[in-house]
mmCIF file of C-alpha atoms in Angstrom:
data_model
loop_
_atom_site.group_PDB
_atom_site.id
_atom_site.type_symbol
_atom_site.label_atom_id
_atom_site.label_comp_id
_atom_site.label_asym_id
_atom_site.label_seq_id
_atom_site.Cartn_x
_atom_site.Cartn_y
_atom_site.Cartn_z
ATOM 1 C CA MET A 9 -0.003 -0.014 -0.019
ATOM 2 C CA LEU A 10 1.095 3.571 -0.639
ATOM 3 C CA LYS A 11 1.770 5.194 2.725
ATOM 4 C CA GLY A 12 0.692 8.659 3.861
ATOM 5 C CA ARG A 13 -2.206 10.853 2.951
ATOM 6 C CA ALA A 14 -2.887 14.228 1.361
ATOM 7 C CA THR A 15 -1.024 17.005 3.258
ATOM 8 C CA PRO A 16 -1.193 20.844 3.221
ATOM 9 C CA GLY A 17 2.396 21.176 2.049
ATOM 10 C CA ALA A 18 2.264 18.557 -0.683
ATOM 11 C CA THR A 19 -1.179 19.692 -2.093
ATOM 12 C CA SER A 20 0.074 23.273 -2.036
ATOM 13 C CA ALA A 21 3.174 22.276 -3.963
ATOM 14 C CA TYR A 22 0.969 20.427 -6.487
ATOM 15 C CA ALA A 23 -1.184 23.534 -6.918
ATOM 16 C CA ALA A 24 1.847 25.692 -7.422
ATOM 17 C CA ARG A 25 2.780 23.702 -10.508
ATOM 18 C CA PHE A 26 -0.409 24.998 -12.138
ATOM 19 C CA ALA A 27 0.087 28.728 -11.760
ATOM 20 C CA SER A 28 -1.531 29.117 -15.173
ATOM 21 C CA LEU A 29 -4.842 28.157 -13.654
ATOM 22 C CA PRO A 30 -5.692 31.056 -11.316
ATOM 23 C CA GLY A 31 -8.618 30.366 -8.943
ATOM 24 C CA HIS A 32 -8.611 26.669 -9.749
ATOM 25 C CA PHE A 33 -7.448 25.492 -6.330
ATOM 26 C CA ARG A 34 -9.384 26.096 -3.129
ATOM 27 C CA ALA A 35 -8.590 25.655 0.521
ATOM 28 C CA ALA A 36 -10.682 22.758 1.834
ATOM 29 C CA MET A 37 -10.036 20.674 4.934
ATOM 30 C CA GLY A 38 -6.700 22.460 5.269
ATOM 31 C CA LEU A 39 -5.601 21.224 1.846
ATOM 32 C CA SER A 40 -5.269 22.767 -1.621
ATOM 33 C CA VAL A 41 -7.911 21.005 -3.645
ATOM 34 C CA SER A 42 -8.709 21.371 -7.316
ATOM 35 C CA SER A 43 -12.079 22.921 -8.115
ATOM 36 C CA ILE A 44 -12.823 20.029 -10.507
ATOM 37 C CA GLY A 45 -12.614 16.419 -9.310
ATOM 38 C CA ILE A 46 -12.666 13.244 -11.426
ATOM 39 C CA GLY A 47 -15.588 10.936 -10.768
ATOM 40 C CA THR A 48 -15.652 7.161 -11.505
ATOM 41 C CA TYR A 49 -19.299 6.095 -11.209
ATOM 42 C CA LEU A 50 -20.442 5.069 -14.704
ATOM 43 C CA GLY A 51 -19.257 2.287 -16.987
ATOM 44 C CA GLU A 52 -19.194 -1.448 -17.341
ATOM 45 C CA PRO A 53 -17.060 -3.618 -15.059
ATOM 46 C CA ASP A 54 -14.765 -4.708 -17.863
ATOM 47 C CA GLU A 55 -11.086 -4.477 -18.766
ATOM 48 C CA ALA A 56 -11.686 -1.817 -21.452
ATOM 49 C CA THR A 57 -13.426 0.536 -18.995
ATOM 50 C CA ASP A 58 -10.752 -0.225 -16.421
ATOM 51 C CA ARG A 59 -8.021 0.856 -18.789
ATOM 52 C CA GLY A 60 -10.039 3.957 -19.825
ATOM 53 C CA TYR A 61 -10.428 5.093 -16.202
ATOM 54 C CA THR A 62 -6.805 4.382 -15.312
ATOM 55 C CA GLU A 63 -5.561 6.504 -18.247
ATOM 56 C CA ALA A 64 -8.130 9.208 -17.598
ATOM 57 C CA ILE A 65 -7.108 9.440 -13.968
ATOM 58 C CA LYS A 66 -3.434 9.795 -14.937
ATOM 59 C CA ALA A 67 -4.310 12.523 -17.445
ATOM 60 C CA ALA A 68 -6.376 14.345 -14.743
ATOM 61 C CA LEU A 69 -3.591 14.185 -12.225
ATOM 62 C CA ARG A 70 -1.044 15.407 -14.759
ATOM 63 C CA GLY A 71 -3.368 18.226 -15.855
ATOM 64 C CA GLY A 72 -4.254 19.836 -12.506
ATOM 65 C CA ILE A 73 -7.022 17.679 -10.967
ATOM 66 C CA ASN A 74 -5.938 16.296 -7.552
ATOM 67 C CA LEU A 75 -9.255 15.017 -6.195
ATOM 68 C CA ILE A 76 -10.527 11.549 -7.144
ATOM 69 C CA ASP A 77 -13.982 10.322 -6.106
ATOM 70 C CA THR A 78 -15.252 6.767 -6.024
ATOM 71 C CA ALA A 79 -17.143 4.199 -3.936
ATOM 72 C CA VAL A 80 -16.697 0.555 -3.168
ATOM 73 C CA ASN A 81 -19.799 -0.382 -5.149
ATOM 74 C CA TYR A 82 -18.930 1.650 -8.254
ATOM 75 C CA ARG A 83 -18.602 -0.875 -11.098
ATOM 76 C CA PHE A 84 -18.494 -3.631 -8.448
ATOM 77 C CA GLN A 85 -15.130 -2.447 -7.020
ATOM 78 C CA CYS A 86 -13.509 -2.031 -10.384
ATOM 79 C CA SER A 87 -13.419 1.762 -10.126
ATOM 80 C CA GLU A 88 -11.439 1.676 -6.931
ATOM 81 C CA ARG A 89 -9.028 -0.797 -8.423
ATOM 82 C CA SER A 90 -8.518 1.398 -11.544
ATOM 83 C CA ILE A 91 -7.649 4.300 -9.285
ATOM 84 C CA GLY A 92 -5.267 2.108 -7.281
ATOM 85 C CA ARG A 93 -3.490 1.101 -10.480
ATOM 86 C CA ALA A 94 -3.183 4.643 -11.734
ATOM 87 C CA LEU A 95 -1.772 5.913 -8.404
ATOM 88 C CA ALA A 96 0.683 3.042 -8.042
ATOM 89 C CA GLU A 97 1.963 3.434 -11.602
ATOM 90 C CA MET A 98 2.469 7.176 -11.258
ATOM 91 C CA ALA A 99 4.102 6.853 -7.822
ATOM 92 C CA ALA A 100 6.437 4.176 -9.164
ATOM 93 C CA ALA A 101 7.439 6.387 -12.062
ATOM 94 C CA SER A 102 8.024 9.309 -9.640
ATOM 95 C CA GLU A 103 5.386 11.352 -11.479
ATOM 96 C CA LEU A 104 3.331 11.987 -8.358
ATOM 97 C CA ARG A 105 3.623 11.959 -4.633
ATOM 98 C CA ARG A 106 0.883 10.205 -2.676
ATOM 99 C CA GLU A 107 0.576 13.260 -0.436
ATOM 100 C CA GLU A 108 -0.416 15.465 -3.343
ATOM 101 C CA VAL A 109 -3.726 13.632 -4.071
ATOM 102 C CA VAL A 110 -7.019 13.704 -2.254
ATOM 103 C CA VAL A 111 -8.865 10.338 -2.636
ATOM 104 C CA ALA A 112 -12.454 9.967 -1.457
ATOM 105 C CA THR A 113 -14.504 6.811 -1.384
ATOM 106 C CA LYS A 114 -17.781 5.627 0.152
ATOM 107 C CA GLY A 115 -19.360 2.696 1.969
ATOM 108 C CA GLY A 116 -22.978 1.767 2.597
ATOM 109 C CA TYR A 117 -24.214 -0.130 -0.447
ATOM 110 C CA LEU A 118 -23.731 -3.805 -0.926
ATOM 111 C CA THR A 119 -21.496 -4.747 -3.822
ATOM 112 C CA PHE A 120 -20.338 -7.701 -5.811
ATOM 113 C CA ASP A 121 -16.672 -8.409 -6.614
ATOM 114 C CA GLY A 122 -15.730 -7.429 -10.144
ATOM 115 C CA GLY A 123 -19.069 -8.354 -11.776
ATOM 116 C CA VAL A 124 -22.402 -9.960 -11.194
ATOM 117 C CA PRO A 125 -22.076 -13.577 -9.998
ATOM 118 C CA ALA A 126 -23.956 -16.436 -11.510
ATOM 119 C CA ASN A 127 -26.257 -16.489 -8.431
ATOM 120 C CA PRO A 128 -26.493 -13.003 -6.931
ATOM 121 C CA ARG A 129 -28.897 -14.073 -4.173
ATOM 122 C CA GLU A 130 -26.621 -16.854 -3.062
ATOM 123 C CA TYR A 131 -23.606 -14.460 -3.131
ATOM 124 C CA PHE A 132 -25.364 -11.960 -0.883
ATOM 125 C CA GLN A 133 -26.472 -14.724 1.451
ATOM 126 C CA GLN A 134 -23.040 -16.255 1.862
ATOM 127 C CA HIS A 135 -20.930 -13.076 1.890
ATOM 128 C CA TYR A 136 -23.097 -10.715 3.892
ATOM 129 C CA LEU A 137 -25.701 -12.610 5.896
ATOM 130 C CA ASP A 138 -24.364 -16.097 6.688
ATOM 131 C CA SER A 139 -20.956 -14.535 7.437
ATOM 132 C CA GLY A 140 -22.588 -12.340 10.141
ATOM 133 C CA LEU A 141 -21.310 -9.216 8.461
ATOM 134 C CA ILE A 142 -24.865 -7.836 8.417
ATOM 135 C CA GLY A 143 -27.165 -8.557 11.314
ATOM 136 C CA ALA A 144 -30.916 -8.821 11.563
ATOM 137 C CA GLY A 145 -32.713 -5.508 10.792
ATOM 138 C CA GLU A 146 -29.502 -3.802 9.581
ATOM 139 C CA LEU A 147 -30.129 -4.167 5.891
ATOM 140 C CA VAL A 148 -32.483 -1.605 4.305
ATOM 141 C CA GLU A 149 -34.199 -2.070 0.977
ATOM 142 C CA GLY A 150 -32.072 -5.141 0.291
ATOM 143 C CA SER A 151 -29.052 -3.025 -0.612
ATOM 144 C CA HIS A 152 -27.978 -0.574 2.178
ATOM 145 C CA CYS A 153 -26.291 -1.029 5.476
ATOM 146 C CA MET A 154 -24.362 1.350 7.713
ATOM 147 C CA ALA A 155 -23.748 -0.864 10.699
ATOM 148 C CA PRO A 156 -20.207 -0.300 12.044
ATOM 149 C CA ARG A 157 -19.244 -3.961 11.431
ATOM 150 C CA TYR A 158 -20.198 -3.622 7.794
ATOM 151 C CA ILE A 159 -18.675 -0.167 7.241
ATOM 152 C CA GLU A 160 -15.411 -1.273 8.820
ATOM 153 C CA ALA A 161 -15.246 -4.280 6.469
ATOM 154 C CA MET A 162 -15.950 -2.135 3.444
ATOM 155 C CA LEU A 163 -13.334 0.396 4.489
ATOM 156 C CA GLU A 164 -10.748 -2.415 4.536
ATOM 157 C CA VAL A 165 -11.868 -3.606 1.097
ATOM 158 C CA SER A 166 -11.490 -0.062 -0.215
ATOM 159 C CA ARG A 167 -8.049 0.357 1.244
ATOM 160 C CA VAL A 168 -6.886 -2.831 -0.488
ATOM 161 C CA ASN A 169 -8.569 -1.913 -3.781
ATOM 162 C CA LEU A 170 -7.034 1.561 -3.772
ATOM 163 C CA GLY A 171 -3.723 0.357 -2.495
ATOM 164 C CA LEU A 172 -3.697 3.195 0.091
ATOM 165 C CA GLU A 173 -2.733 3.017 3.729
ATOM 166 C CA THR A 174 -4.974 5.998 4.448
ATOM 167 C CA ILE A 175 -8.060 7.124 2.537
ATOM 168 C CA ASP A 176 -8.293 10.955 2.686
ATOM 169 C CA VAL A 177 -12.182 11.207 2.770
ATOM 170 C CA TYR A 178 -14.499 8.400 3.719
ATOM 171 C CA TYR A 179 -18.209 8.977 3.211
ATOM 172 C CA LEU A 180 -21.269 7.195 4.485
ATOM 173 C CA HIS A 181 -22.994 6.575 1.143
ATOM 174 C CA ASN A 182 -26.580 7.956 0.959
ATOM 175 C CA PRO A 183 -27.315 7.343 4.669
ATOM 176 C CA GLU A 184 -30.793 8.889 4.161
ATOM 177 C CA SER A 185 -31.668 5.576 2.413
ATOM 178 C CA GLN A 186 -32.137 4.130 5.931
ATOM 179 C CA LEU A 187 -35.026 6.493 6.625
ATOM 180 C CA ALA A 188 -37.173 4.544 4.201
ATOM 181 C CA ALA A 189 -37.325 1.723 6.774
ATOM 182 C CA ILE A 190 -36.504 3.112 10.215
ATOM 183 C CA ASP A 191 -37.704 6.078 12.281
ATOM 184 C CA ARG A 192 -35.520 9.134 12.833
ATOM 185 C CA ARG A 193 -34.605 8.286 16.396
ATOM 186 C CA GLU A 194 -33.171 4.904 15.283
ATOM 187 C CA PHE A 195 -31.534 6.573 12.338
ATOM 188 C CA LEU A 196 -29.638 8.957 14.655
ATOM 189 C CA VAL A 197 -28.541 6.038 16.797
ATOM 190 C CA ARG A 198 -27.143 4.362 13.697
ATOM 191 C CA ILE A 199 -25.463 7.522 12.493
ATOM 192 C CA ARG A 200 -23.794 7.958 15.870
ATOM 193 C CA ALA A 201 -22.467 4.331 15.855
ATOM 194 C CA ALA A 202 -21.079 4.896 12.332
ATOM 195 C CA PHE A 203 -19.463 8.152 13.279
ATOM 196 C CA GLU A 204 -17.916 6.553 16.410
ATOM 197 C CA LEU A 205 -16.301 3.953 14.144
ATOM 198 C CA LEU A 206 -15.044 6.562 11.708
ATOM 199 C CA GLU A 207 -13.530 8.676 14.459
ATOM 200 C CA ARG A 208 -11.672 5.502 15.592
ATOM 201 C CA LYS A 209 -10.493 4.851 12.112
ATOM 202 C CA ALA A 210 -9.180 8.387 11.815
ATOM 203 C CA ASP A 211 -7.301 7.849 15.077
ATOM 204 C CA GLU A 212 -5.834 4.706 13.438
ATOM 205 C CA SER A 213 -4.829 6.652 10.317
ATOM 206 C CA LYS A 214 -7.057 4.451 8.152
ATOM 207 C CA ILE A 215 -8.900 7.620 7.048
ATOM 208 C CA GLY A 216 -8.164 11.260 7.192
ATOM 209 C CA VAL A 217 -11.624 12.784 7.592
ATOM 210 C CA TYR A 218 -15.171 11.519 7.004
ATOM 211 C CA GLY A 219 -18.536 12.782 5.928
ATOM 212 C CA VAL A 220 -21.783 11.881 4.216
ATOM 213 C CA ALA A 221 -22.339 11.559 0.430
ATOM 214 C CA THR A 222 -26.001 12.127 -0.227
ATOM 215 C CA TRP A 223 -28.482 12.279 -3.085
ATOM 216 C CA ASN A 224 -31.697 13.544 -1.553
ATOM 217 C CA GLY A 225 -30.947 14.164 2.068
ATOM 218 C CA PHE A 226 -29.632 17.714 1.901
ATOM 219 C CA ARG A 227 -32.000 18.751 -0.941
ATOM 220 C CA ALA A 228 -35.245 17.691 0.823
ATOM 221 C CA ASP A 229 -37.649 19.799 2.727
ATOM 222 C CA ALA A 230 -37.297 19.608 6.548
ATOM 223 C CA GLU A 231 -40.637 17.843 6.830
ATOM 224 C CA ASP A 232 -39.625 15.095 4.331
ATOM 225 C CA GLN A 233 -38.900 11.641 5.604
ATOM 226 C CA GLY A 234 -35.482 11.510 4.023
ATOM 227 C CA TYR A 235 -34.317 14.936 5.210
ATOM 228 C CA LEU A 236 -30.893 15.405 6.744
ATOM 229 C CA SER A 237 -29.904 18.281 9.000
ATOM 230 C CA LEU A 238 -26.239 19.208 8.731
ATOM 231 C CA LEU A 239 -26.322 20.841 12.183
ATOM 232 C CA GLU A 240 -27.671 17.647 13.693
ATOM 233 C CA LEU A 241 -24.889 15.579 12.126
ATOM 234 C CA ILE A 242 -22.238 18.014 13.352
ATOM 235 C CA GLU A 243 -23.638 17.931 16.815
ATOM 236 C CA ILE A 244 -23.401 14.112 16.838
ATOM 237 C CA ALA A 245 -19.744 14.324 15.701
ATOM 238 C CA GLN A 246 -19.039 16.906 18.411
ATOM 239 C CA GLY A 247 -20.700 14.685 21.025
ATOM 240 C CA ILE A 248 -18.224 11.948 20.118
ATOM 241 C CA ALA A 249 -14.971 13.864 19.635
ATOM 242 C CA GLY A 250 -15.618 17.486 20.633
ATOM 243 C CA ASP A 251 -14.452 20.248 18.302
ATOM 244 C CA SER A 252 -11.577 17.992 17.138
ATOM 245 C CA HIS A 253 -14.038 15.716 15.332
ATOM 246 C CA ARG A 254 -13.226 14.633 11.802
ATOM 247 C CA PHE A 255 -16.645 15.086 10.192
ATOM 248 C CA ARG A 256 -15.349 17.585 7.599
ATOM 249 C CA MET A 257 -16.914 17.084 4.151
ATOM 250 C CA ILE A 258 -20.262 16.458 2.499
ATOM 251 C CA GLN A 259 -21.310 15.573 -0.966
ATOM 252 C CA LEU A 260 -24.611 16.205 -2.767
ATOM 253 C CA PRO A 261 -25.781 16.755 -6.372
ATOM 254 C CA PHE A 262 -25.717 20.301 -7.697
ATOM 255 C CA ASN A 263 -26.099 21.383 -11.238
ATOM 256 C CA LEU A 264 -28.135 23.654 -13.536
ATOM 257 C CA ALA A 265 -31.144 21.238 -13.320
ATOM 258 C CA MET A 266 -30.728 20.414 -9.623
ATOM 259 C CA PRO A 267 -30.015 23.767 -7.927
ATOM 260 C CA GLU A 268 -31.525 23.008 -4.476
ATOM 261 C CA ALA A 269 -28.138 23.166 -2.731
ATOM 262 C CA LEU A 270 -28.194 26.881 -3.522
ATOM 263 C CA THR A 271 -31.906 27.683 -3.606
ATOM 264 C CA ALA A 272 -33.555 25.573 -0.891
ATOM 265 C CA ARG A 273 -33.384 27.233 2.568
ATOM 266 C CA ASN A 274 -33.812 24.055 4.512
ATOM 267 C CA GLN A 275 -30.943 24.113 7.026
ATOM 268 C CA PRO A 276 -30.882 25.879 10.436
ATOM 269 C CA LEU A 277 -27.943 28.133 11.181
ATOM 270 C CA ASP A 278 -27.771 30.724 13.950
ATOM 271 C CA GLY A 279 -31.522 31.038 14.199
ATOM 272 C CA ASN A 280 -32.041 31.424 10.414
ATOM 273 C CA GLN A 281 -33.000 29.022 7.648
ATOM 274 C CA VAL A 282 -30.290 28.949 4.967
ATOM 275 C CA SER A 283 -29.209 26.806 2.077
ATOM 276 C CA ILE A 284 -26.950 23.783 2.657
ATOM 277 C CA LEU A 285 -24.077 25.630 0.969
ATOM 278 C CA GLN A 286 -24.444 28.461 3.401
ATOM 279 C CA ALA A 287 -24.783 26.120 6.346
ATOM 280 C CA ALA A 288 -21.689 24.192 5.349
ATOM 281 C CA ARG A 289 -19.579 27.292 4.854
ATOM 282 C CA GLY A 290 -20.797 28.671 8.211
ATOM 283 C CA LYS A 291 -19.715 25.515 9.973
ATOM 284 C CA GLY A 292 -16.463 25.001 8.104
ATOM 285 C CA ILE A 293 -17.576 21.914 6.245
ATOM 286 C CA ALA A 294 -16.198 21.315 2.759
ATOM 287 C CA VAL A 295 -18.634 20.645 -0.057
ATOM 288 C CA CYS A 296 -18.143 18.353 -3.031
ATOM 289 C CA ALA A 297 -20.840 18.738 -5.776
ATOM 290 C CA SER A 298 -21.704 15.556 -7.672
ATOM 291 C CA ALA A 299 -23.498 15.227 -10.959
ATOM 292 C CA SER A 300 -22.107 18.526 -12.317
ATOM 293 C CA LEU A 301 -23.104 17.425 -15.788
ATOM 294 C CA MET A 302 -26.106 15.281 -14.677
ATOM 295 C CA GLN A 303 -24.449 12.247 -16.182
ATOM 296 C CA GLY A 304 -23.682 14.066 -19.409
ATOM 297 C CA ARG A 305 -27.176 15.483 -20.042
ATOM 298 C CA LEU A 306 -25.992 19.016 -19.370
ATOM 299 C CA SER A 307 -23.037 18.812 -21.696
ATOM 300 C CA ARG A 308 -25.133 19.806 -24.749
ATOM 301 C CA ASN A 309 -28.318 21.606 -25.844
ATOM 302 C CA LEU A 310 -28.514 24.113 -23.014
ATOM 303 C CA PRO A 311 -31.274 26.717 -23.413
ATOM 304 C CA ALA A 312 -30.252 29.887 -25.221
ATOM 305 C CA GLY A 313 -30.780 32.054 -22.145
ATOM 306 C CA ILE A 314 -28.319 30.007 -20.106
ATOM 307 C CA VAL A 315 -25.779 30.016 -22.928
ATOM 308 C CA GLU A 316 -26.034 33.799 -23.048
ATOM 309 C CA ALA A 317 -25.861 34.207 -19.261
ATOM 310 C CA ILE A 318 -22.749 32.052 -18.865
ATOM 311 C CA GLY A 319 -20.595 33.614 -21.516
ATOM 312 C CA GLY A 320 -16.985 33.185 -22.505
ATOM 313 C CA PHE A 321 -17.007 29.388 -23.097
ATOM 314 C CA GLU A 322 -16.842 27.253 -26.095
ATOM 315 C CA THR A 323 -19.138 24.355 -25.103
ATOM 316 C CA ASP A 324 -22.210 23.660 -22.992
ATOM 317 C CA ALA A 325 -20.123 21.228 -20.919
ATOM 318 C CA GLN A 326 -17.788 24.036 -19.920
ATOM 319 C CA ARG A 327 -20.722 26.334 -19.083
ATOM 320 C CA SER A 328 -22.356 23.653 -16.878
ATOM 321 C CA ILE A 329 -19.170 22.894 -15.043
ATOM 322 C CA GLN A 330 -18.413 26.570 -14.568
ATOM 323 C CA PHE A 331 -21.878 27.138 -13.045
ATOM 324 C CA VAL A 332 -21.095 24.548 -10.361
ATOM 325 C CA ARG A 333 -17.477 25.429 -9.616
ATOM 326 C CA SER A 334 -18.137 29.158 -9.451
ATOM 327 C CA THR A 335 -21.039 28.887 -6.988
ATOM 328 C CA PRO A 336 -20.081 30.236 -3.538
ATOM 329 C CA GLY A 337 -19.758 27.341 -1.090
ATOM 330 C CA VAL A 338 -18.863 24.694 -3.623
ATOM 331 C CA ASP A 339 -15.256 23.488 -3.170
ATOM 332 C CA VAL A 340 -15.121 20.792 -5.816
ATOM 333 C CA ALA A 341 -17.287 20.043 -8.883
ATOM 334 C CA LEU A 342 -17.187 16.334 -9.771
ATOM 335 C CA VAL A 343 -17.170 15.312 -13.378
ATOM 336 C CA GLY A 344 -17.144 11.685 -14.349
ATOM 337 C CA MET A 345 -14.474 10.894 -16.937
ATOM 338 C CA LYS A 346 -13.609 7.421 -18.190
ATOM 339 C CA SER A 347 -11.579 8.419 -21.195
ATOM 340 C CA VAL A 348 -8.660 10.775 -21.668
ATOM 341 C CA ALA A 349 -10.598 12.674 -24.362
#
C-alpha cells in the first residue's frame, strides 16, 4: 500500500505547478484541492473501461485535478481498483507523490466483486448474511447497510482496492436511504455508531476525515422523511470527539437542473433558515458537488438564455461545469471521466 495521505504542504506544492490556472485550487479541509474532481461512477465492469479510467485518472492528475472520487460499489469495486492502479503506476514512475492527491470513497451499499455472479442471491447470502457481516434488521431495501461492522469491512476492502494506507475522505453513502425503513430516532442512533467507528479509524490513520455523500438528504424539505440536518450531524460528531471531530466534508448533487443546494433554505444556522451551501460554509464543512453534468445530459443543448448568461465558453459542458465550480460554497465540482478525451 502507498503510505501517507494528502497533506497541506504537498497539495500546495501540487497547486503551485499549475500557476496558469488562477482560482482553480481552493482551501478545503486544510488542503489545496482542485475545483474540479474526477468521478468514477459510470461504465461497465470490464477491462476496457478499467483501462479507460486508469488513463483518464493519470491525465487528470497530470493536468491539475488532484481530487478523485469513487465508492466501493462503483462498477462492483472495479473503479477503486482502476484508481489504485493509476496511483501506483504514477508513484512508481515518480510522477506524483501520494501526499499530493485527495482520494475519497464511500461505503454503505452492498456490492459484488468485479461483476455480477452467476447466483447473486446466493452471493449476498453467503458473503453478507451467513458470514454475520450484516445482522438482523441492519439491511435496508435489500441493498444498504451502515452498521459499524459492515462499514469497517468495506473500508478495509476499499483500502486494499485503492492500495492506500490512508483514505483521505470516507463517506457514508446515501445514509438517508435508511429512513425509508426506520424512524428518525433509530436513524440517529445508527449515524452515531457509524461516526464513532469513523472517528476511531481516523485515530488509526485508516482515514483522514469523514462525511456523508447524499443524493436527496440535503436537498429535501425539513418535513420530508429523508431529510438530513447538517447541524444535527455536526452535533453528533461533536458529542463523540468534541471540536476536534473529523466530520469535515459532505457531498450532494448540484447542477443547472438540480439547484437545491443553493436555492432551498432548509438548514438551520444561527437562528435562520439557510441553504446547505451556506450552512456548510458557516460550519467550516467542505462541499463536493456531484452530478455537475447530470451524467452528461447538461453537456449539450442548453437553453439559449443559459448560454447567453454564462458567456466566454466554447461548449455547454464548460458552461455547466463553470456554473457549479463558481457557486459560492462549492469546493469541488465532480465530473465523471472514463476516457482521456
